[in-house]
Coordinates of C-alpha atoms in Angstrom, one line a residue:
X19 CA 82.6 74.5 125.8
X20 CA 81.2 78.0 126.2
X21 CA 83.4 80.9 127.2
X22 CA 81.2 81.7 130.2
X23 CA 79.0 79.4 132.4
X24 CA 75.9 81.3 131.4
X25 CA 74.8 82.3 127.9
X26 CA 72.1 84.7 129.1
X27 CA 74.5 87.6 129.7
X28 CA 75.2 89.5 126.5
X29 CA 78.8 90.3 127.4
X30 CA 80.6 90.0 124.1
X31 CA 81.0 92.5 121.2
X32 CA 82.0 91.5 117.7
X33 CA 83.7 93.8 115.2
X34 CA 83.9 92.6 111.6
X35 CA 86.1 94.5 109.2
X36 CA 85.1 93.5 105.6
X37 CA 87.9 94.4 103.3
X38 CA 88.5 94.0 99.6
X39 CA 90.9 91.0 100.1
X40 CA 90.3 89.9 103.6
X41 CA 87.9 90.0 106.6
X42 CA 89.2 90.7 110.0
X43 CA 87.2 89.7 113.1
X44 CA 87.7 90.8 116.7
X45 CA 85.8 89.6 119.7
X46 CA 86.0 91.8 122.8
X47 CA 84.7 91.2 126.3
X48 CA 82.8 93.7 128.6
X49 CA 86.2 94.9 129.9
X50 CA 87.0 96.0 126.3
X51 CA 89.8 93.5 125.9
X52 CA 90.4 91.4 122.7
X53 CA 89.8 87.8 123.6
X54 CA 90.0 86.4 120.0
X55 CA 90.8 87.7 116.6
X56 CA 91.2 86.2 113.1
X57 CA 91.9 87.1 109.5
X58 CA 90.2 85.2 106.7
X59 CA 89.7 85.6 102.9
X60 CA 87.0 88.0 102.0
X61 CA 83.6 87.3 100.6
X62 CA 80.9 89.5 99.2
X63 CA 78.2 86.9 99.8
X64 CA 76.0 87.5 102.9
X65 CA 75.5 83.8 103.6
X66 CA 79.2 83.2 103.5
X67 CA 79.9 86.1 105.8
X68 CA 77.4 84.6 108.2
X69 CA 79.2 81.3 108.0
X70 CA 82.5 83.0 108.7
X71 CA 81.1 84.6 111.8
X72 CA 79.6 81.4 113.1
X73 CA 82.9 79.5 112.5
X74 CA 84.8 82.3 114.2
X75 CA 82.6 82.2 117.3
X76 CA 83.0 78.4 117.5
X77 CA 86.8 78.7 117.4
X78 CA 86.5 81.4 120.2
X79 CA 84.4 79.0 122.3
X80 CA 81.7 81.7 122.3
X81 CA 78.0 81.5 121.5
X82 CA 75.8 83.8 119.4
X83 CA 73.6 84.4 122.4
X84 CA 76.4 86.1 124.2
X85 CA 76.7 88.9 121.6
X86 CA 75.6 92.3 122.7
X87 CA 76.0 93.5 119.1
X88 CA 77.8 93.0 115.8
X89 CA 79.4 96.0 114.2
X90 CA 80.5 95.9 110.5
X91 CA 83.1 98.1 108.8
X92 CA 82.6 98.2 105.0
X93 CA 85.0 99.6 102.4
X94 CA 82.6 102.2 100.8
X95 CA 80.0 104.8 101.4
X96 CA 77.5 103.8 104.1
X97 CA 74.3 105.2 105.6
X98 CA 75.1 104.3 109.2
X99 CA 71.6 105.3 110.4
X100 CA 69.8 102.8 108.2
X101 CA 72.6 100.2 107.9
X102 CA 72.7 100.5 104.1
X103 CA 75.9 100.2 102.0
X104 CA 75.4 102.8 99.4
X105 CA 78.4 102.0 97.3
X106 CA 81.3 99.6 97.9
X107 CA 83.2 99.0 94.6
X108 CA 85.7 96.5 96.1
X109 CA 82.8 94.2 97.1
X110 CA 80.6 95.2 94.1
X111 CA 77.8 96.2 96.6
X112 CA 75.4 99.0 95.7
X113 CA 72.5 100.0 98.0
X114 CA 72.8 96.8 99.9
X115 CA 70.7 96.8 103.1
X116 CA 73.4 95.0 105.1
X117 CA 71.8 95.6 108.5
X118 CA 68.5 94.1 107.3
X119 CA 70.2 91.1 105.7
X120 CA 72.3 90.3 108.8
X121 CA 69.3 90.7 111.0
X122 CA 67.8 87.6 109.3
X123 CA 70.6 85.6 110.9
X124 CA 71.4 87.3 114.2
X125 CA 69.1 88.4 117.0
X126 CA 71.2 91.3 118.3
X127 CA 71.7 94.9 117.2
X128 CA 73.6 95.2 113.9
X129 CA 75.6 98.3 113.1
X130 CA 77.1 99.3 109.8
X131 CA 79.8 101.9 109.3
X132 CA 82.4 102.9 106.7
X133 CA 85.6 100.9 107.4
X134 CA 87.9 103.9 107.5
X135 CA 85.6 105.7 109.9
X136 CA 85.7 102.6 112.1
X137 CA 89.5 102.5 112.1
X138 CA 89.7 106.2 112.9
X139 CA 87.3 105.7 115.9
X140 CA 89.6 102.8 116.9
X141 CA 92.6 105.0 116.8
X142 CA 91.0 107.5 119.0
X143 CA 90.0 104.7 121.4
X144 CA 93.1 102.6 121.6
X145 CA 95.6 103.8 119.0
X146 CA 97.7 106.8 118.0
X147 CA 94.9 109.4 118.3
X148 CA 94.1 108.9 122.0
X149 CA 93.4 112.4 123.4
X150 CA 93.6 114.0 120.0
X151 CA 90.6 116.1 118.9
X152 CA 91.8 117.1 115.4
X153 CA 93.3 114.3 113.2
X154 CA 93.1 112.6 109.9
X155 CA 93.1 108.9 109.5
X156 CA 94.3 107.7 106.2
X157 CA 93.9 104.1 105.0
X158 CA 95.9 102.6 102.2
X159 CA 95.1 99.1 101.4
X160 CA 93.1 97.5 98.5
X161 CA 91.7 101.0 98.1
X162 CA 92.3 104.5 99.6
X163 CA 90.1 106.3 102.1
X164 CA 90.3 108.8 104.9
X165 CA 88.4 109.9 108.0
X166 CA 88.2 113.3 109.5
X167 CA 88.0 114.2 113.1
X168 CA 87.5 117.9 114.0
X169 CA 87.1 119.2 117.6
X170 CA 86.7 115.6 118.7
X171 CA 83.8 114.9 116.2
X172 CA 83.7 112.6 113.2
X173 CA 82.9 114.6 110.1
X174 CA 80.4 112.6 107.9
X175 CA 79.3 115.1 105.3
X176 CA 75.8 115.8 104.0
X177 CA 75.6 112.4 102.1
X178 CA 77.9 110.4 104.5
X179 CA 80.7 110.8 102.0
X180 CA 83.2 113.0 103.8
X181 CA 86.8 111.8 103.6
X182 CA 86.6 110.0 100.2
X183 CA 90.1 111.0 99.4
X184 CA 90.4 108.4 96.7
X185 CA 88.4 110.8 94.5
X186 CA 91.0 113.5 94.5
X187 CA 91.8 114.8 91.0
X188 CA 95.1 116.2 89.7
X189 CA 95.6 118.2 86.5
X190 CA 96.9 115.2 84.4
X191 CA 93.6 113.3 85.2
X192 CA 91.5 116.1 83.8
X193 CA 93.8 116.6 80.8
X194 CA 93.5 112.9 80.0
X195 CA 89.7 113.1 80.6
X196 CA 89.9 110.6 83.4
X197 CA 87.1 111.4 85.9
X198 CA 85.7 109.8 89.0
X199 CA 82.6 107.6 88.6
X200 CA 80.4 105.8 91.1
X201 CA 81.2 102.1 91.4
X202 CA 84.8 102.6 90.3
X203 CA 88.0 103.3 92.1
X204 CA 88.8 107.0 92.3
X205 CA 91.6 108.7 90.4
X206 CA 93.9 109.0 93.4
X207 CA 92.9 105.5 94.5
X208 CA 94.0 104.2 91.1
X209 CA 97.5 105.5 91.7
X210 CA 98.1 105.2 95.5
X211 CA 96.4 101.9 96.5
X212 CA 97.7 98.4 96.9
X213 CA 95.7 97.6 93.8
X214 CA 97.5 100.2 91.9
X215 CA 100.9 99.0 93.1
X216 CA 100.0 95.5 92.0
X217 CA 99.0 96.5 88.4
X218 CA 102.4 95.7 86.9
X219 CA 102.4 92.3 88.4
X220 CA 104.1 93.4 91.6
X221 CA 103.2 92.1 95.0
X222 CA 103.1 95.3 97.1
X223 CA 104.9 93.7 100.0
X224 CA 107.6 92.4 97.7
X225 CA 107.9 95.7 96.0
X226 CA 108.7 97.5 99.3
X227 CA 111.1 94.7 100.3
X228 CA 112.9 95.2 97.0
X229 CA 113.0 99.0 97.6
X230 CA 114.6 98.5 101.0
X231 CA 117.2 96.2 99.2
X232 CA 117.9 99.0 96.7
X233 CA 116.5 97.2 93.6
X234 CA 116.4 100.0 90.9
X235 CA 112.9 99.3 89.5
X236 CA 111.4 99.1 92.9
X237 CA 113.1 102.3 94.0
X238 CA 111.5 104.2 91.1
X239 CA 108.0 102.8 91.8
X240 CA 108.1 103.4 95.5
X241 CA 109.7 106.9 95.2
X242 CA 106.8 107.9 92.9
X243 CA 104.3 106.4 95.4
X244 CA 106.0 108.3 98.3
X245 CA 105.9 111.6 96.5
X246 CA 102.2 111.3 95.6
X247 CA 101.4 110.2 99.1
X248 CA 103.2 113.2 100.6
X249 CA 101.5 115.6 98.1
X250 CA 98.1 114.2 99.1
X251 CA 98.8 114.5 102.8
X252 CA 100.1 118.0 102.4
X253 CA 97.0 119.1 100.6
X254 CA 94.8 117.6 103.3
X255 CA 96.9 119.2 106.0
X256 CA 96.6 122.6 104.3
X257 CA 92.9 122.3 104.1
X258 CA 92.0 120.9 107.5
X259 CA 95.0 121.7 109.8
X260 CA 95.0 118.4 111.8
X261 CA 97.3 118.0 114.7
X262 CA 98.3 114.6 113.3
X263 CA 97.7 112.2 110.4
X264 CA 97.6 108.5 111.2
X265 CA 98.2 106.0 108.3
X266 CA 97.1 102.4 108.4
X267 CA 96.0 99.6 106.0
X268 CA 97.7 96.8 104.2
X269 CA 100.2 99.0 102.3
X270 CA 100.9 101.1 105.3
X271 CA 102.5 98.2 107.1
X272 CA 105.4 98.5 104.6
X273 CA 106.0 102.2 105.3
X274 CA 107.9 102.1 108.5
X275 CA 111.2 102.8 106.8
X276 CA 109.6 105.7 104.9
X277 CA 107.6 107.6 107.5
X278 CA 110.5 110.0 108.3
X279 CA 110.9 110.9 104.6
X280 CA 107.2 111.4 104.3
X281 CA 107.2 113.8 107.3
X282 CA 110.0 115.8 105.9
X283 CA 108.4 116.0 102.4
X284 CA 105.1 117.2 103.9
X285 CA 106.9 119.9 105.9
X286 CA 108.5 121.0 102.6
X287 CA 105.2 121.0 100.7
X288 CA 103.1 123.0 103.2
X289 CA 103.8 125.5 106.0
X290 CA 100.9 124.1 108.1
X291 CA 102.4 122.0 110.9
X292 CA 101.3 118.4 111.4
X293 CA 102.8 115.1 112.4
X294 CA 102.4 111.9 110.4
X295 CA 102.3 108.5 112.3
X296 CA 101.8 104.9 111.4
X297 CA 99.0 103.2 113.3
X298 CA 100.1 100.8 116.1
X299 CA 97.0 98.8 115.8
X300 CA 98.0 97.2 112.4
X301 CA 95.5 95.0 110.6
X302 CA 93.1 94.9 113.6
X303 CA 92.4 98.6 113.6
X304 CA 89.2 98.4 111.5
X305 CA 87.7 95.6 113.5
X306 CA 88.6 97.2 116.9
X307 CA 87.2 100.4 115.6
X308 CA 84.0 98.7 114.5
X309 CA 83.6 97.6 118.1
X310 CA 84.2 101.1 119.3
X311 CA 81.6 102.4 116.8
X312 CA 79.1 99.9 118.1
X313 CA 79.8 101.0 121.7
X314 CA 79.2 104.6 120.6
X315 CA 75.9 103.7 119.0
X316 CA 74.8 101.9 122.2
X317 CA 75.8 104.9 124.3
X318 CA 73.9 107.3 122.0
X319 CA 70.7 105.1 122.4
X320 CA 71.1 105.1 126.2
X321 CA 71.5 108.9 126.3
X322 CA 68.4 109.3 124.1
X323 CA 66.1 107.3 126.4

């Protein structure tokens, strides 16, 4: 049974957040309310992603014809104008024309955006950055990334690569001749991500659980993580002077008991004031933000007519 009595009205918007370990889908109606959402195992195969979307719509009692657009968030560098994924190491995608590929399956506008940019747009729309013109969104999940909003505008950079915090270098990296390379996780990313935390056989969620239960080994690992995170945020705050920093992503969901410590450490490391928050949107932030990014694109087209 269809969600509406007519399928002619394109009244639904679909956000698809493709992560390194999972895909999160959110279906929103014309009133900008979430009517169905789901998390599934990730895939890097276009046909499989198509199948996931079709199954999702069937479960939501919705039809493809009702979609006003599909907006994808991708963990990597994207050319949002052409819909091309330039580099997404977690998915092993390089110069993939995602918009073109998905347009073979769907007869509606297809939008492609960096997943962290999507999530930041979502925070400004329905999350912790409502009404905030200068903020940094920091995502810590399979990888690490950030998005920069200055004077209410998303900063993209000359090559659509602004905010790639995972590439930050520290002195030990250079001394050990460990440099950033295209197609690989960055130096900071290799220390601060969920992937990094799992390198010693630790499940990140279990690691933080053990930390809160005062397990010695977990305390050492998480304290090292916490300090590096605070240093990284302090450097960003010193450079960009954001009103606030919003943290989200899979690892961030375990940081609730640490956020006060992180705020205090950042205050100690830099004299530039800022406030660090955890996102209230949780895992859905990227997919909700993808819808917001799609709505922005439609609005831009309407204004240009």
